[in-house]
Coordinates of C-alpha atoms and ligand atoms in Angstrom, one line a residue:
M1 CA 60.5 89.3 141.2
M2 CA 63.7 87.7 140.0
Q3 CA 66.7 89.6 141.3
I4 CA 69.4 90.6 138.8
D5 CA 72.1 89.6 141.3
T6 CA 70.9 86.0 140.9
L7 CA 69.6 85.9 137.4
W8 CA 72.5 87.4 135.5
P9 CA 75.3 85.4 137.1
H10 CA 73.2 82.3 136.5
C11 CA 72.8 83.2 132.8
L12 CA 76.6 83.8 132.5
N13 CA 77.3 80.5 134.1
E14 CA 75.0 78.6 131.8
L15 CA 76.5 80.4 128.7
Q16 CA 80.0 79.8 129.8
Q17 CA 79.3 76.1 130.1
N18 CA 77.7 76.0 126.6
L19 CA 80.2 78.2 124.8
G20 CA 83.9 77.9 124.3
A21 CA 86.1 80.2 126.4
S22 CA 87.0 82.4 123.4
Q23 CA 83.4 82.9 122.3
F24 CA 82.4 83.5 125.9
N25 CA 85.2 86.0 126.5
I26 CA 84.6 87.8 123.2
W27 CA 80.9 88.1 123.1
I28 CA 79.4 87.5 126.5
K29 CA 81.9 89.0 128.9
P30 CA 81.6 92.6 127.7
L31 CA 77.8 92.5 128.4
T32 CA 76.3 94.2 131.4
A33 CA 72.7 93.7 132.6
Q34 CA 70.1 95.2 134.8
M35 CA 66.4 94.6 135.7
I36 CA 64.3 97.6 134.7
D37 CA 60.5 97.2 135.2
E38 CA 60.8 93.5 135.3
T39 CA 62.6 93.4 131.9
L40 CA 66.1 92.1 131.7
V41 CA 67.9 94.9 129.9
I42 CA 71.3 93.9 128.5
A43 CA 73.7 96.5 127.4
V44 CA 76.1 95.7 124.5
P45 CA 79.1 97.8 123.4
N46 CA 78.0 98.6 119.9
Q47 CA 75.7 97.9 117.0
I48 CA 77.7 95.0 115.7
F49 CA 77.5 93.3 119.1
L50 CA 73.8 94.0 119.2
Q51 CA 73.1 92.3 115.9
F52 CA 75.3 89.4 116.7
I53 CA 74.0 88.8 120.2
R54 CA 70.4 89.0 118.9
D55 CA 71.1 86.5 116.1
R56 CA 73.2 84.1 117.9
Y57 CA 73.0 84.2 121.7
L58 CA 69.6 85.7 122.7
G59 CA 67.9 82.3 122.5
M60 CA 70.5 80.9 124.8
I61 CA 70.2 83.7 127.2
E62 CA 66.4 83.3 127.2
M63 CA 66.8 79.6 127.9
A64 CA 69.2 80.1 130.7
A65 CA 66.9 82.7 132.3
A66 CA 63.9 80.4 131.8
K67 CA 65.7 77.7 133.8
L68 CA 65.8 79.9 136.8
C69 CA 62.3 81.4 136.4
N70 CA 60.2 78.2 136.3
G71 CA 60.3 78.2 132.5
V72 CA 59.0 81.7 132.1
P73 CA 61.9 84.1 131.5
P74 CA 61.4 87.8 131.9
P75 CA 61.2 89.9 128.7
I76 CA 64.7 90.6 127.5
E77 CA 65.8 93.8 125.8
L78 CA 69.1 94.6 124.1
K79 CA 70.5 98.1 124.0
V80 CA 73.7 99.7 122.9
G81 CA 75.7 101.5 125.6
Q82 CA 76.5 101.1 129.3
M83 CA 74.1 100.8 132.2
A84 CA 73.4 104.1 134.0
A85 CA 73.5 102.5 137.5
P86 CA 76.5 100.5 138.7
A87 CA 76.0 97.5 136.5
P88 CA 76.2 94.0 137.8
R89 CA 79.0 93.2 135.4
M90 CA 80.3 89.7 135.9
A91 CA 83.8 88.7 135.4
A92 CA 84.1 85.2 134.1
P93 CA 85.5 82.8 136.7
A94 CA 89.2 83.0 136.6
A95 CA 89.8 79.4 135.5
S96 CA 88.1 80.1 132.2
S97 CA 90.4 82.8 131.2
P98 CA 92.7 81.5 128.5
A99 CA 95.5 83.7 129.8
T100 CA 95.5 82.3 133.3
A101 CA 94.6 78.8 132.3
S102 CA 97.7 78.7 130.3
G103 CA 100.0 79.4 133.2
E104 CA 101.3 82.4 131.3
P105 CA 101.1 85.7 133.1
A106 CA 97.7 87.2 132.3
Q107 CA 98.3 89.6 129.5
S108 CA 96.3 91.4 126.9
A109 CA 97.3 92.2 123.4
A110 CA 97.1 95.9 124.1
P111 CA 98.3 97.3 120.8
V112 CA 100.4 100.1 122.3
K113 CA 101.4 98.3 125.3
Q114 CA 104.7 96.5 125.5
S115 CA 104.2 93.0 126.8
K116 CA 106.0 89.8 127.7
R117 CA 106.1 87.1 125.1
F118 CA 107.4 83.6 124.8
D119 CA 111.1 83.3 125.0
A120 CA 112.3 79.8 125.0
S121 CA 115.5 80.8 126.8
G122 CA 113.4 81.3 129.8
A123 CA 114.1 85.0 129.9
S124 CA 111.2 87.1 128.9
H125 CA 111.8 90.3 127.0
E126 CA 109.7 93.1 125.6
T127 CA 108.2 93.2 122.2
T128 CA 105.6 95.3 120.5
R129 CA 102.7 93.5 118.9
L130 CA 99.9 95.1 117.0
N131 CA 100.4 98.5 115.5
P132 CA 97.4 100.5 116.7
S133 CA 97.4 102.6 113.5
H134 CA 96.6 99.5 111.5
S135 CA 92.8 99.7 112.0
F136 CA 89.9 99.0 109.7
D137 CA 89.1 102.8 109.7
A138 CA 92.6 103.6 108.4
L139 CA 92.3 101.1 105.5
V140 CA 91.1 102.6 102.3
T141 CA 88.8 100.2 100.6
G142 CA 88.5 99.6 96.8
K143 CA 88.1 96.9 94.3
A144 CA 91.6 95.6 95.1
N145 CA 90.8 94.7 98.7
Q146 CA 87.1 94.8 99.2
V147 CA 86.6 91.0 99.4
A148 CA 89.5 90.6 101.7
R149 CA 88.3 93.4 103.9
A150 CA 84.8 92.1 104.1
A151 CA 86.1 88.6 105.1
A152 CA 88.4 90.2 107.6
M153 CA 85.6 92.2 109.2
Q154 CA 83.5 89.0 109.5
V155 CA 86.3 87.2 111.2
A156 CA 87.0 90.1 113.5
E157 CA 83.3 90.2 114.6
N158 CA 83.1 86.4 114.9
P159 CA 86.5 84.9 115.6
G160 CA 86.9 81.2 115.5
V161 CA 83.5 80.8 113.9
S162 CA 83.2 82.0 110.4
Y163 CA 86.3 81.4 108.3
N164 CA 89.1 79.5 109.9
P165 CA 91.8 79.9 108.9
L166 CA 91.5 83.1 107.0
F167 CA 94.3 83.1 104.4
V168 CA 95.2 86.5 102.8
Y169 CA 97.5 86.6 99.9
G170 CA 98.9 89.3 97.6
G171 CA 102.1 91.0 96.4
V172 CA 104.5 93.0 98.6
G173 CA 103.3 96.2 100.3
L174 CA 99.7 95.8 99.4
G175 CA 98.3 95.9 102.9
K176 CA 98.2 92.3 104.1
T177 CA 99.8 93.1 107.4
H178 CA 97.6 96.1 107.9
L179 CA 94.5 94.1 107.2
I180 CA 95.3 91.2 109.6
Q181 CA 96.4 93.6 112.3
A182 CA 93.2 95.4 111.9
I183 CA 91.5 92.2 112.9
G184 CA 93.7 91.9 115.9
N185 CA 93.1 95.4 117.0
F186 CA 89.3 95.0 116.6
V187 CA 89.2 91.8 118.6
H188 CA 91.4 93.4 121.3
Q189 CA 89.1 96.4 121.5
H190 CA 86.0 94.3 122.0
N191 CA 87.7 91.8 124.3
P192 CA 90.8 93.1 126.0
Q193 CA 91.2 89.7 127.7
A194 CA 91.6 87.8 124.4
K195 CA 95.1 86.5 124.0
I196 CA 96.3 87.7 120.7
R197 CA 99.6 87.1 119.0
Y198 CA 100.8 88.7 115.8
I199 CA 104.0 87.2 114.5
H200 CA 106.1 87.3 111.4
A201 CA 106.7 83.7 110.1
E202 CA 110.5 84.3 110.3
K203 CA 110.1 85.1 114.0
Y204 CA 108.1 82.0 114.6
V205 CA 110.9 80.0 112.9
Q206 CA 113.3 81.6 115.4
D207 CA 111.1 80.7 118.3
V208 CA 111.1 77.1 117.1
V209 CA 114.9 77.1 116.8
K210 CA 115.2 78.5 120.3
A211 CA 112.9 76.0 121.8
Y212 CA 114.9 73.3 120.1
Q213 CA 118.2 74.7 121.4
H214 CA 116.9 75.1 125.0
K215 CA 114.8 71.9 124.9
S216 CA 111.9 74.0 126.0
F217 CA 109.2 72.7 123.6
D218 CA 106.7 72.3 126.5
E219 CA 106.9 75.9 127.3
F220 CA 106.8 76.9 123.7
K221 CA 103.7 74.7 123.1
R222 CA 101.9 75.9 126.3
Y223 CA 102.3 79.5 125.2
Y224 CA 101.2 79.1 121.5
H225 CA 98.5 76.7 122.3
S226 CA 96.9 79.0 124.8
L227 CA 96.2 81.8 122.3
D228 CA 92.8 82.9 121.3
L229 CA 93.9 84.6 118.0
L230 CA 97.1 83.8 116.1
L231 CA 98.1 86.0 113.2
V232 CA 101.1 84.7 111.2
D233 CA 102.5 87.0 108.5
D234 CA 104.3 85.8 105.3
I235 CA 103.9 82.1 105.8
Q236 CA 106.0 81.5 102.7
F237 CA 109.0 81.8 105.1
F238 CA 108.2 78.3 106.4
V239 CA 109.5 76.8 103.2
G240 CA 112.4 74.5 103.8
K241 CA 111.9 74.6 107.6
D242 CA 110.6 71.1 108.3
R243 CA 110.7 71.2 112.1
T244 CA 108.8 74.5 112.0
Q245 CA 106.2 73.1 109.7
E246 CA 105.8 70.1 112.0
E247 CA 105.3 72.3 115.1
F248 CA 103.0 74.6 113.2
F249 CA 100.9 71.6 112.0
Y250 CA 100.3 70.6 115.7
L251 CA 99.6 74.2 116.7
F252 CA 97.2 74.6 113.9
N253 CA 95.2 71.5 114.8
A254 CA 95.1 72.4 118.5
L255 CA 93.9 75.9 117.9
L256 CA 91.3 75.0 115.4
E257 CA 90.0 72.1 117.5
S258 CA 89.4 74.5 120.4
G259 CA 87.7 77.1 118.2
K260 CA 90.5 79.6 118.2
Q261 CA 91.0 81.8 115.2
I262 CA 94.0 81.6 112.9
I263 CA 94.9 84.1 110.3
L264 CA 97.7 83.7 107.8
T265 CA 99.2 85.8 105.0
S266 CA 101.5 84.9 102.1
D267 CA 102.5 86.2 98.7
K268 CA 100.8 83.2 97.0
I269 CA 97.9 80.9 97.5
P270 CA 98.8 77.8 99.6
R271 CA 99.1 75.3 96.8
E272 CA 101.5 77.6 94.9
I273 CA 104.0 77.8 97.9
D274 CA 106.6 75.3 96.7
G275 CA 108.2 73.4 99.6
L276 CA 105.2 73.6 102.0
Q277 CA 104.1 70.2 103.3
E278 CA 101.0 68.9 101.7
R279 CA 99.2 68.5 105.1
L280 CA 99.7 72.2 105.7
T281 CA 98.7 73.2 102.2
S282 CA 95.5 71.4 102.5
R283 CA 94.8 72.8 106.0
F284 CA 95.5 76.3 104.9
S285 CA 92.7 75.9 102.4
W286 CA 90.1 74.8 104.9
G287 CA 88.8 78.2 105.6
L288 CA 88.7 81.1 103.2
I289 CA 91.4 82.3 100.8
V290 CA 91.2 85.9 99.8
P291 CA 93.4 88.0 97.5
I292 CA 94.6 91.6 97.8
E293 CA 95.4 93.1 94.4
P294 CA 97.4 96.2 93.6
P295 CA 95.1 99.2 93.9
E296 CA 93.8 100.9 90.8
T297 CA 94.6 104.6 90.2
E298 CA 91.5 106.0 92.0
M299 CA 92.2 103.9 95.1
R300 CA 95.8 105.1 95.1
V301 CA 94.6 108.7 95.0
A302 CA 92.2 107.9 98.0
I303 CA 95.1 106.3 99.9
L304 CA 97.3 109.4 99.3
L305 CA 94.6 111.8 100.4
K306 CA 93.8 109.8 103.5
K307 CA 97.5 109.4 104.5
A308 CA 98.1 113.2 103.9
E309 CA 95.1 114.0 106.1
A310 CA 96.5 111.8 108.8
E311 CA 99.6 114.0 108.7
H312 CA 97.4 117.1 108.8
F313 CA 98.2 118.0 105.3
K314 CA 95.7 119.0 102.7
L315 CA 96.9 117.4 99.6
D316 CA 95.8 119.0 96.3
A317 CA 93.8 116.5 94.2
N318 CA 95.9 117.2 91.1
V319 CA 99.1 116.4 93.1
A320 CA 97.5 113.2 94.4
F321 CA 96.5 112.2 90.8
F322 CA 100.0 113.0 89.5
M323 CA 101.6 110.8 92.2
A324 CA 99.1 108.0 91.8
K325 CA 99.6 107.8 88.1
N326 CA 103.3 107.7 88.4
I327 CA 103.9 105.5 91.4
R328 CA 102.1 102.2 90.7
S329 CA 104.1 99.5 92.3
N330 CA 102.5 99.2 95.7
V331 CA 101.1 101.1 98.6
R332 CA 104.3 101.1 100.6
E333 CA 106.1 103.0 97.8
L334 CA 103.2 105.3 97.6
E335 CA 103.5 106.1 101.3
G336 CA 107.3 106.6 100.9
A337 CA 106.7 109.0 98.0
L338 CA 104.2 111.0 100.1
K339 CA 106.6 111.3 103.0
R340 CA 109.2 112.6 100.6
V341 CA 106.9 115.2 99.1
L342 CA 105.8 116.3 102.6
A343 CA 109.4 116.6 103.8
Y344 CA 110.4 118.5 100.7
V345 CA 107.5 121.0 101.1
R346 CA 108.2 121.4 104.8
F347 CA 111.9 122.0 104.1
T348 CA 111.5 124.4 101.2
N349 CA 108.4 126.0 102.6
Q350 CA 106.7 125.9 99.3
P351 CA 103.0 124.9 98.7
I352 CA 102.5 121.4 97.3
T353 CA 102.1 121.6 93.5
V354 CA 102.5 119.1 90.8
E355 CA 105.8 120.9 90.1
S356 CA 107.1 120.6 93.6
A357 CA 106.0 117.0 93.8
K358 CA 107.8 116.3 90.5
E359 CA 110.9 117.9 92.0
A360 CA 110.7 116.0 95.2
L361 CA 110.2 112.7 93.5
R362 CA 112.7 113.2 90.6
D363 CA 114.8 110.1 91.2
I364 CA 111.9 107.8 92.0
L365 CA 110.1 108.9 88.8
A366 CA 113.2 108.5 86.8
S367 CA 113.7 104.9 87.9
G368 CA 110.0 104.2 87.7
N369 CA 109.7 105.5 84.2
R370 CA 112.4 103.3 82.8
Q371 CA 111.1 101.2 80.0
V372 CA 110.5 97.6 80.6
S373 CA 111.9 95.6 77.7
V374 CA 110.1 92.9 75.8
E375 CA 112.9 90.5 76.7
N376 CA 112.5 91.2 80.3
I377 CA 108.7 90.6 80.1
Q378 CA 109.2 87.3 78.2
K379 CA 111.8 86.1 80.8
T380 CA 109.7 87.1 83.8
V381 CA 106.5 85.5 82.4
A382 CA 108.3 82.3 81.3
D383 CA 109.9 82.0 84.8
F384 CA 106.6 82.6 86.4
Y385 CA 104.8 79.8 84.5
K386 CA 107.9 77.6 84.5
I387 CA 108.2 77.4 80.7
K388 CA 111.2 78.1 78.5
V389 CA 111.8 81.6 77.2
A390 CA 112.2 80.0 73.7
D391 CA 108.5 79.0 74.0
M392 CA 107.6 82.7 73.7
H393 CA 108.8 82.5 70.1
S394 CA 107.9 78.9 69.3
K395 CA 104.9 77.7 67.2
K396 CA 103.7 75.5 70.0
R397 CA 100.0 76.0 70.6
T398 CA 99.2 73.8 73.6
R399 CA 97.4 75.7 76.3
D400 CA 100.2 75.6 78.9
I401 CA 102.4 77.4 76.4
A402 CA 99.9 79.5 74.5
R403 CA 98.3 81.1 77.6
P404 CA 101.6 82.4 79.1
R405 CA 102.6 83.7 75.7
Q406 CA 99.3 85.6 75.4
M407 CA 99.9 87.0 78.9
A408 CA 103.4 88.1 77.9
M409 CA 102.0 89.8 74.7
T410 CA 99.4 91.6 76.7
L411 CA 101.9 92.8 79.3
T412 CA 104.1 94.0 76.5
K413 CA 101.2 96.1 75.1
E414 CA 100.6 97.5 78.6
L415 CA 104.1 98.3 79.6
T416 CA 105.9 99.3 76.4
Q417 CA 105.3 101.8 73.6
M418 CA 105.6 99.0 71.0
S419 CA 103.1 98.7 68.2
L420 CA 101.0 95.5 67.7
P421 CA 103.1 94.5 64.6
A422 CA 106.3 95.1 66.6
I423 CA 105.0 92.9 69.4
G424 CA 104.0 90.2 66.9
D425 CA 107.6 90.3 65.5
A426 CA 109.1 90.0 69.0
F427 CA 107.0 86.9 69.6
G428 CA 108.3 84.7 66.8
G429 CA 107.1 86.8 63.8
R430 CA 103.4 86.6 64.6
D431 CA 100.7 88.7 62.9
H432 CA 99.4 91.8 64.7
T433 CA 95.9 90.3 64.7
T434 CA 97.3 87.4 66.9
V435 CA 98.6 90.0 69.4
L436 CA 95.2 91.8 69.4
H437 CA 93.4 88.4 69.9
A438 CA 95.8 87.7 72.8
C439 CA 95.1 91.0 74.5
R440 CA 91.3 90.4 74.2
T441 CA 91.6 86.9 75.5
I442 CA 93.5 87.9 78.6
E443 CA 91.1 90.8 79.2
E444 CA 88.2 88.4 79.1
F445 CA 90.0 86.0 81.5
R446 CA 90.8 88.9 83.9
K447 CA 87.1 89.7 84.1
N448 CA 85.9 86.1 84.6
D449 CA 88.7 84.2 86.2
S450 CA 89.9 85.5 89.5
E451 CA 93.0 83.3 89.5
M452 CA 94.1 84.7 86.1
A453 CA 93.3 88.2 87.2
H454 CA 95.6 87.7 90.1
Q455 CA 98.4 86.3 88.0
Y456 CA 98.1 89.3 85.7
S457 CA 98.4 91.7 88.6
V458 CA 101.3 89.9 90.2
L459 CA 103.2 89.9 87.0
L460 CA 102.4 93.6 86.4
Q461 CA 103.7 94.3 89.9
M462 CA 106.8 92.3 89.4
L463 CA 107.6 94.1 86.1
R464 CA 106.9 97.5 87.5
S465 CA 109.0 97.2 90.6
Ligands
LIG501 N1 94.2 100.0 101.4 C1 95.1 100.7 102.2 N2 94.7 101.8 102.8 C2 95.6 102.5 103.6 N3 96.8 102.1 103.8 C3 97.3 101.0 103.2 C4 96.4 100.2 102.4 N4 97.1 99.2 101.9 C5 98.3 99.3 102.4 N5 98.4 100.4 103.2 C6 99.6 100.8 103.9 O1 100.8 100.4 103.1 C7 101.8 100.0 103.9 C8 102.3 98.6 103.5 O2 101.3 97.7 103.9 P1 101.5 96.3 104.6 O3 102.8 96.4 105.4 O4 100.3 95.9 105.3 O5 101.8 95.4 103.3 P2 102.1 93.9 103.1 O6 101.2 93.4 102.1 O7 101.9 93.2 104.5 O8 103.6 93.8 102.7 P3 104.7 92.7 102.8 O9 104.3 91.6 101.8 O10 105.9 93.4 102.4 O11 104.7 92.2 104.2 C9 101.4 100.1 105.4 O12 101.8 101.3 105.9 C10 99.8 100.1 105.2 O13 99.3 100.8 106.3

C-alpha cells in the first residue's frame, strides 16, 4: 500500500512544478491529506475550495499520484474540514514562497497586524494595511454593486486567473475601497502566506518619489514585484505623474506576467481618466471593468440596518427609511448620519424615533434639502460633457449636444420642483412635450445602456452632494 508520507509530498512537488507560486500557495498549500482505507482523502478548508479543487486541480493530483503508483492512483476523495489525526501537512519548500524569494522579511498581510512595508529611505516603519471589517459579509449587496461584488468574489476565489486586472469604478464613498479590501481579506484568510499590499495611489506616488530621492529603485522594485496581490485605490491620482506611471507600467507587466493579481479603483473608467498614458489606459482595460453605482433607497435602508446592528443598536425601520430617503449622496454620508443619530440618542437617552433622528440630523437635512437650481444643473452637465452652457439653450440638434441637453432636462425634472413647461422655458423656450420626450429617452437609455446609466448616476451624485 502506498504510504501517505511518500505519496502526498510527491503530489505536492509535482503540483508545485506545474503551477505558479501564487496558485500553489493559495490553493494547494492549505490542503491536508491522509490515507483512509486505501483512499487518498484530501481535506479542504471550505466549500468554495472543494468546488475549485475538484474543477481545476483534481485531475492534476490524480496524475501526480498515478506517476508514483505505476499509473494506477488510489481513489481520491475531497472533504471539507481538517483531518482528525495529525495531518501530514506539507509546507511548500521555502524557496517557493514569494515572501522569502523576494529577499523581504517573510510577512503576511494579516489585516489587524501591523507589519513592515517598503520604505525607500531604508528605514522600515509600521503601517496598517487591510481593514479587517471590510469583508464580503459586511458588504450589503444590491443592484448598485451586485456585478462588482460577483466579480470581486470570483477574483478572490481565483486570484491571478479570472479577471486581471479587476478595475472597479464609481463615485466617492460608494464602497470601492471596502470591496477591494474584502478581496484582500478573503485571500489572506485562505492563504496567510500570500503577500498582499493595499495602497492608495497617492501613497504609491510618494513611494516612487522616495525611491527617486534615495536612488533606491532596486529595492522599490524588488518589494513591489514580489507581491502576490496588489490593490491600488483611486488610480486617478496618477494623473500628471509621469515617472509614477512609468514605474507602474513595469510593475503591472511584471505582476501580470507572473500570474499575480492586480486590482484597481478609480472614479472613472480608464479611458475617461484624462492624463493617463495610453499604454496604461489600454492595460487597465485588459481584464474586467465593473461599476459601483449609488445605492437605491431600499439598499440604503439595508445598509443602515446592518451598520446599526453592528453597533448593537436595533434601528426602527421607519427611522431607517426616513434617513435613507433624506440622505442620498453616498454610503459614507449615510454612515456619518447614523453615527450622529446613535450619539444623539446615547447622549439624550431617548429612544430612536423619526423625530429624534430629525433633530439629530437637522443641519445635514437642511443643507441636503437645499434646492438645486436649473442653472447649476446646466453648468454641471455642460462641464461633464465638455460642451458650452449656451448649448443648453441653443437650437443645435447634433447628438453630442442634444443628448447632454436631454440629460440636463431629465435631471432638472428629478431634482427640482419645476413643471415641464417651466423646464422647457429654461432650456431655450422648448415645448413641454420636448421635455417629456427627453425624460423618456434618458429613461430608456438608463435601462439599456450601462454607460449612460452610469453617467446619469454620477451626475445625480455630483448635484446632490
Ligand atoms: N454596500 C455597502 N455595504 C456596507 N457598507 C458599505 C457599502 N458601501 C459602502 N460602505 C461603507 O461606506 C464607507 C465608504 O466606503 P468606501 O470607503 O469603500 O468608499 P469608496 O468608494 O472607496 O470612496 P472614495 O472614492 O472616497 O475612496 C465605508 O465605511 C464602507 O464600509
